[in-house]
């Protein structure tokens, strides 16, 4: 189970690196960006 969590974290980290939102590096911390669009 821990290996699956690590793989999931790596995938999320990869998504954050390749698809950064406009107002921040963490899409989960920037819901206001979606509201203004």
XYZ file of C-alpha atoms in Angstrom, residues 3-34:
32
model
C 4.345 1.795 -2.618
C 1.021 2.722 -4.220
C 0.881 5.913 -2.188
C 4.410 6.813 -3.214
C 3.607 6.196 -6.871
C 0.493 8.339 -6.541
C 2.514 11.135 -4.925
C 5.030 10.969 -7.764
C 2.226 11.240 -10.314
C 0.758 14.244 -8.514
C 4.190 15.857 -8.315
C 4.641 15.275 -12.036
C 1.264 16.837 -12.780
C 2.150 19.846 -10.636
C 5.414 20.244 -12.533
C 3.841 19.983 -15.983
C 0.518 21.737 -15.373
C 1.077 24.631 -13.015
C -1.930 26.872 -12.410
C -1.667 30.586 -13.124
C -1.691 31.834 -9.551
C 0.274 29.159 -7.690
C 2.240 25.937 -7.758
C -0.429 23.906 -5.945
C -3.807 23.547 -7.687
C -5.444 22.369 -4.460
C -4.444 25.577 -2.683
C -5.725 27.938 -5.361
C -9.491 27.420 -5.763
C -9.964 31.182 -6.231
C -8.351 30.923 -9.670
C -11.172 28.691 -10.864
